[in-house]
Amino acid sequence: MLYFAYSQESRSDERGGAWIEAFDAATGDSRWTTELFRTDEFHYFYHSDSTVVDGDRIILQTKPGVTMLTTDGEVQWTFDNLSRGQQLPDAVTPVVTDNVVVTGTYSTVVDDHQDETIYGIDPATGEERWSVPFPERTSMWQLAGTNDVVYVPFSHDALVALDLATGEERWRWEGTITGTPTVVNDLLLVPLLHQDDDQHTLVALDRGDRSLRWQRSIGPRWSDAGVTVADGLIYHAAAFGLEARRLETGERVWRFGPDEGKRPQGEPQVDLVSTPVVSGDAVYATGWIQRDTMYGHLFVVDAATGAELGRAELGRNEDAGKGTPAVTSDLVFLGSNRGNLHAFGECSFEVAGRCLVG
């Protein structure tokens, strides 16, 4: 089964809102649709890139709050983490475990001041277990978590570690953070910004004592983009390309896309807001090719070498924006800015001996 959340602006003849729909992954047939909310507002109606599927439950962020549904589409509860505010359209995936669901306020826009707050929610009832306000902090990025710790990054400010069960603060680390940390074994990969030259740096911190293992300049990127780690390599979008680095040292292994500082027409370019997906021996990333207009693409490259294995065109002036590919053994799924859900299977391009078609 494929679960796909989408939203629509309010129009003169139709109210806006957000929905989640289940599709048969093999055929594309709709199995059920659940309305998440309706609104007459024209802006800030987003559902966010936040869907988490965990066993027989689905958790995602919408304007009314964090919502849990069954995989049959039945809403179990909604927790209002926005209060008087209105969620900004950032990626705000909750941290989901068997014992607690953790979310935050995520830079809500309000008439009166509202502290940034982290909430621990009972996954069975949707009731608040604990909350931690941060009156001195602003602009919280997406959370990252392990079995016992949730990491809370604040833009250009600090990274705070909270106990997952109680919300108690364990430590905080000061830094000009511009994105969500990634937890890999005993490391924290944290994106930073050098404000003097507006260049981004990726640093590896020891999770135990926060000592610096290494740091590398990675050039321009958007803060919503995450990094992916597989088989000792880090994959990330930067400077309109896709790069792979060694986890142990941060040294760059390969780059796919235009040379840094150059954006030639007709060449593959990677969306700076996208997070690459690694499956088997291939890396999947969204981007575009600029010709007389923009043609959105899904690029597939060799995970070890960065050589292009294939590409699929979404269509004229159609792109995936912040969309993240969902990869199975048979199909690759990708949503676009036109409201289309694409399934690529046999045989529009070949990847690692397998044919894919849209």
XYZ file of C-alpha atoms in Angstrom:
358
model
C 0.000 0.000 0.000
C 1.159 3.554 -0.787
C 0.117 6.463 1.468
C 0.166 9.960 -0.033
C -0.683 13.250 1.725
C -1.572 16.312 -0.343
C -3.160 19.753 0.041
C -4.974 22.392 -2.008
C -5.337 26.145 -1.746
C -8.710 27.709 -1.138
C -10.257 29.014 -4.374
C -13.165 31.289 -5.188
C -15.360 28.271 -5.947
C -13.851 25.670 -3.619
C -12.525 25.460 -0.087
C -8.955 24.374 0.485
C -7.713 21.625 2.738
C -5.510 18.565 3.114
C -6.086 14.847 2.623
C -4.270 11.563 2.895
C -5.036 8.809 0.410
C -4.072 5.161 0.179
C -3.278 3.658 -3.216
C -2.687 0.123 -4.381
C 1.043 0.388 -5.103
C 0.885 -2.043 -8.004
C -2.073 -0.541 -9.881
C -2.507 3.032 -8.610
C -6.123 2.350 -7.642
C -7.374 4.416 -4.703
C -8.320 2.356 -1.640
C -9.469 5.131 0.710
C -9.243 8.891 1.261
C -9.392 10.696 4.600
C -9.998 14.434 4.838
C -7.624 15.994 7.365
C -9.084 19.507 7.420
C -10.908 22.130 5.342
C -10.238 25.866 5.256
C -11.247 29.109 3.524
C -7.770 30.535 4.060
C -5.636 31.086 1.007
C -2.251 30.637 2.670
C -0.557 28.478 5.315
C -2.784 25.464 4.795
C 0.077 23.005 4.311
C 0.183 19.410 5.454
C 4.031 19.448 5.423
C 6.350 16.692 4.255
C 5.747 14.819 7.482
C 4.125 11.415 6.950
C 5.444 8.595 9.146
C 4.170 5.028 8.712
C 4.913 2.888 11.770
C 3.367 -0.569 11.789
C -0.419 -0.154 11.611
C -0.408 3.595 12.300
C 0.202 6.747 10.258
C 1.325 10.021 11.862
C 1.543 13.377 10.078
C 1.425 17.130 10.698
C -1.422 19.325 9.433
C -2.828 22.702 10.422
C -5.064 21.296 13.220
C -2.034 19.506 14.710
C -0.266 16.157 14.725
C -2.733 13.479 13.616
C -2.599 9.720 14.044
C -4.608 7.428 11.765
C -4.810 3.698 11.295
C -3.601 2.229 8.011
C -7.308 1.889 7.169
C -7.644 5.687 7.210
C -9.466 6.084 10.541
C -8.384 9.122 12.587
C -7.461 8.098 16.130
C -6.501 11.478 17.579
C -5.184 14.948 16.801
C -2.851 16.825 19.129
C -2.856 20.625 18.799
C 0.813 21.601 18.806
C 0.167 24.943 17.078
C -2.229 26.461 19.645
C -3.088 29.995 18.506
C -0.451 29.867 15.821
C -0.285 28.916 12.174
C 2.317 26.450 11.035
C 4.914 27.640 8.568
C 5.442 25.356 5.551
C 8.591 23.606 6.757
C 9.186 19.871 6.946
C 8.134 18.925 10.466
C 8.214 15.136 10.679
C 7.486 13.979 14.246
C 9.782 11.560 16.077
C 7.782 8.347 16.536
C 8.597 5.497 18.940
C 6.518 2.778 20.599
C 6.275 4.808 23.815
C 6.085 8.450 22.748
C 5.516 10.747 19.760
C 7.555 13.950 19.904
C 6.724 17.137 18.018
C 7.129 20.904 18.376
C 5.615 24.281 17.547
C 7.891 24.925 14.546
C 8.009 28.710 14.264
C 4.263 29.279 14.407
C 2.956 32.710 13.470
C 0.804 34.166 16.259
C -0.710 37.496 17.327
C 0.930 37.229 20.743
C 4.273 35.770 21.670
C 4.336 31.997 21.949
C 7.382 30.112 23.181
C 8.843 27.420 21.000
C 7.829 24.195 22.744
C 8.595 20.478 22.436
C 5.785 18.023 23.272
C 5.898 14.352 24.231
C 2.583 12.677 23.280
C 1.118 9.350 24.354
C 0.799 7.385 21.066
C -2.191 5.408 22.369
C -4.372 8.335 23.487
C -2.907 11.492 21.929
C -2.613 13.082 25.392
C 0.355 15.207 26.417
C 2.960 13.351 28.485
C 5.402 16.238 28.871
C 6.274 19.615 27.358
C 9.423 21.744 27.368
C 9.214 25.461 26.452
C 12.198 27.365 25.083
C 11.438 31.053 25.722
C 14.976 32.078 24.780
C 15.078 30.159 21.469
C 13.432 30.706 18.058
C 13.128 29.008 14.656
C 13.244 25.315 15.476
C 14.236 22.895 12.729
C 12.970 19.356 12.258
C 13.703 16.995 15.154
C 15.928 13.918 15.136
C 15.703 11.065 17.617
C 17.047 7.762 18.903
C 15.533 5.244 21.314
C 16.237 7.485 24.316
C 17.111 10.994 23.098
C 15.456 13.608 20.902
C 17.705 16.277 19.349
C 16.200 19.755 18.969
C 18.025 22.134 16.572
C 17.409 25.901 16.734
C 18.360 28.015 13.710
C 21.760 29.726 14.034
C 21.651 29.069 17.758
C 21.970 25.711 19.491
C 21.374 21.959 19.479
C 19.561 20.655 22.576
C 19.326 16.985 23.635
C 16.223 15.953 25.612
C 15.400 12.684 27.348
C 12.777 11.019 25.163
C 10.758 9.622 28.064
C 10.660 12.704 30.318
C 11.702 15.748 28.241
C 14.497 16.489 30.721
C 17.418 18.365 29.162
C 20.617 16.342 28.944
C 22.884 18.881 27.260
C 23.054 21.739 24.749
C 25.665 22.639 22.143
C 26.034 26.156 20.734
C 26.449 26.604 16.984
C 25.078 28.340 13.855
C 22.835 25.405 12.942
C 20.983 25.412 9.614
C 19.119 22.144 9.454
C 18.258 18.852 11.057
C 21.025 16.704 12.587
C 21.486 13.110 11.467
C 22.263 10.380 13.996
C 24.711 7.698 12.807
C 26.009 5.272 15.414
C 28.121 7.379 17.804
C 28.076 10.467 15.562
C 25.848 13.489 15.048
C 26.070 15.058 11.582
C 25.117 18.725 11.968
C 24.835 21.340 9.167
C 26.191 24.777 10.092
C 26.357 28.162 8.334
C 29.346 30.514 8.236
C 27.526 33.835 8.359
C 30.509 35.849 7.160
C 30.581 34.164 3.740
C 27.135 32.442 3.702
C 28.773 29.038 3.149
C 27.495 25.807 4.650
C 29.598 23.354 6.619
C 28.859 19.789 7.671
C 30.376 18.772 11.011
C 30.579 15.397 12.734
C 30.226 15.514 16.524
C 30.830 12.727 19.009
C 27.413 11.914 20.526
C 28.980 11.280 23.906
C 31.070 14.390 24.588
C 30.207 16.628 21.565
C 33.869 16.755 20.517
C 34.518 17.612 16.865
C 35.511 14.634 14.717
C 35.696 16.575 11.438
C 34.184 19.457 9.482
C 33.854 20.040 5.742
C 32.631 22.934 3.611
C 29.752 21.790 1.385
C 28.742 25.011 -0.402
C 25.195 26.373 -0.946
C 22.201 24.306 0.182
C 18.741 24.827 1.705
C 18.195 24.016 5.332
C 15.185 21.734 4.744
C 17.380 19.215 2.910
C 18.653 16.279 4.950
C 21.564 13.897 4.507
C 21.389 10.145 3.986
C 23.984 7.641 5.216
C 24.538 4.162 3.778
C 27.514 1.778 3.672
C 29.964 4.273 5.132
C 29.040 7.154 2.803
C 27.080 10.385 3.360
C 24.858 11.572 0.502
C 23.574 15.158 0.315
C 22.514 17.933 -2.079
C 24.801 20.970 -2.329
C 25.655 23.646 -4.909
C 22.959 22.255 -7.271
C 24.601 18.842 -7.308
C 24.562 15.536 -5.440
C 27.642 14.614 -3.423
C 28.942 11.570 -1.540
C 31.386 11.843 1.380
C 33.151 9.366 3.617
C 31.470 9.029 6.991
C 34.775 8.653 8.830
C 36.452 11.792 7.474
C 33.927 13.891 5.515
C 36.163 13.688 2.452
C 34.234 14.006 -0.813
C 34.214 10.825 -2.901
C 32.221 11.992 -5.925
C 29.893 14.685 -7.235
C 27.003 14.406 -9.695
C 25.753 17.562 -11.416
C 27.343 20.825 -12.571
C 30.751 21.963 -11.364
C 30.526 24.150 -8.268
C 29.819 27.752 -9.244
C 28.527 26.754 -12.692
C 24.919 26.048 -13.742
C 25.061 25.358 -17.512
C 21.808 25.086 -19.431
C 20.897 21.570 -20.480
C 22.838 19.870 -17.658
C 21.384 17.962 -14.680
C 20.879 20.072 -11.564
C 19.748 18.761 -8.173
C 17.131 20.479 -6.014
C 18.848 21.992 -2.977
C 15.761 21.309 -0.841
C 15.714 17.574 -1.552
C 16.976 14.669 0.530
C 18.464 11.830 -1.550
C 17.253 8.249 -1.107
C 19.623 5.276 -1.234
C 18.295 1.875 -2.270
C 20.595 -0.994 -3.107
C 23.429 0.258 -5.288
C 21.613 3.401 -6.466
C 20.881 6.903 -5.169
C 17.645 8.651 -6.172
C 17.484 12.464 -6.204
C 15.085 15.037 -7.629
C 16.143 17.961 -9.787
C 15.703 19.503 -13.196
C 17.233 20.256 -16.574
C 16.972 23.858 -17.754
C 16.264 24.170 -21.455
C 13.827 26.739 -22.840
C 11.888 26.067 -19.643
C 12.292 23.787 -16.634
C 11.792 20.034 -16.914
C 11.662 18.264 -13.570
C 13.539 14.980 -13.347
C 14.224 12.030 -11.130
C 17.936 11.213 -11.383
C 19.403 7.835 -10.483
C 23.148 7.527 -9.912
C 25.540 4.792 -8.862
C 25.974 4.923 -5.093
C 29.675 4.006 -5.271
C 30.833 6.146 -8.210
C 28.255 8.892 -8.862
C 27.870 7.789 -12.486
C 24.387 8.419 -13.880
C 22.380 5.218 -14.234
C 19.178 6.750 -15.545
C 16.716 9.616 -15.426
C 12.973 10.057 -15.755
C 11.282 13.269 -16.896
C 8.264 14.506 -14.937
C 7.090 16.956 -17.575
C 7.364 20.550 -18.749
C 7.341 22.973 -15.796
C 6.626 20.064 -13.458
C 8.982 19.430 -10.571
C 9.148 17.467 -7.345
C 10.167 20.429 -5.164
C 10.698 19.028 -1.684
C 9.295 15.647 -2.665
C 11.255 12.593 -1.565
C 11.177 9.458 -3.726
C 9.727 6.293 -2.185
C 11.594 3.258 -3.517
C 10.453 -0.378 -3.508
C 11.874 -3.443 -5.221
C 9.573 -2.910 -8.214
C 8.552 0.757 -8.353
C 9.725 4.269 -7.518
C 7.041 6.783 -6.429
C 7.303 10.581 -6.556
C 4.789 13.406 -6.078
C 5.031 16.638 -8.066
C 4.058 20.313 -7.760
C 1.201 19.722 -10.234
C -0.561 17.387 -7.831
C 0.481 14.300 -9.792
C 1.699 11.072 -8.207
C 4.186 9.310 -10.486
C 5.051 5.619 -10.357
C 8.102 4.546 -12.334
C 8.416 0.851 -13.172
C 9.510 -1.213 -16.134
C 10.886 0.204 -18.505
C 11.474 3.969 -18.817
C 15.073 3.692 -17.682
C 17.402 0.997 -16.429
C 18.877 1.030 -12.949
C 21.308 -1.672 -11.815
C 19.926 -4.068 -14.417
C 16.314 -3.200 -13.667
C 14.033 -1.325 -16.083
C 11.851 1.515 -14.829
C 8.962 3.154 -16.649
C 6.629 6.028 -15.774
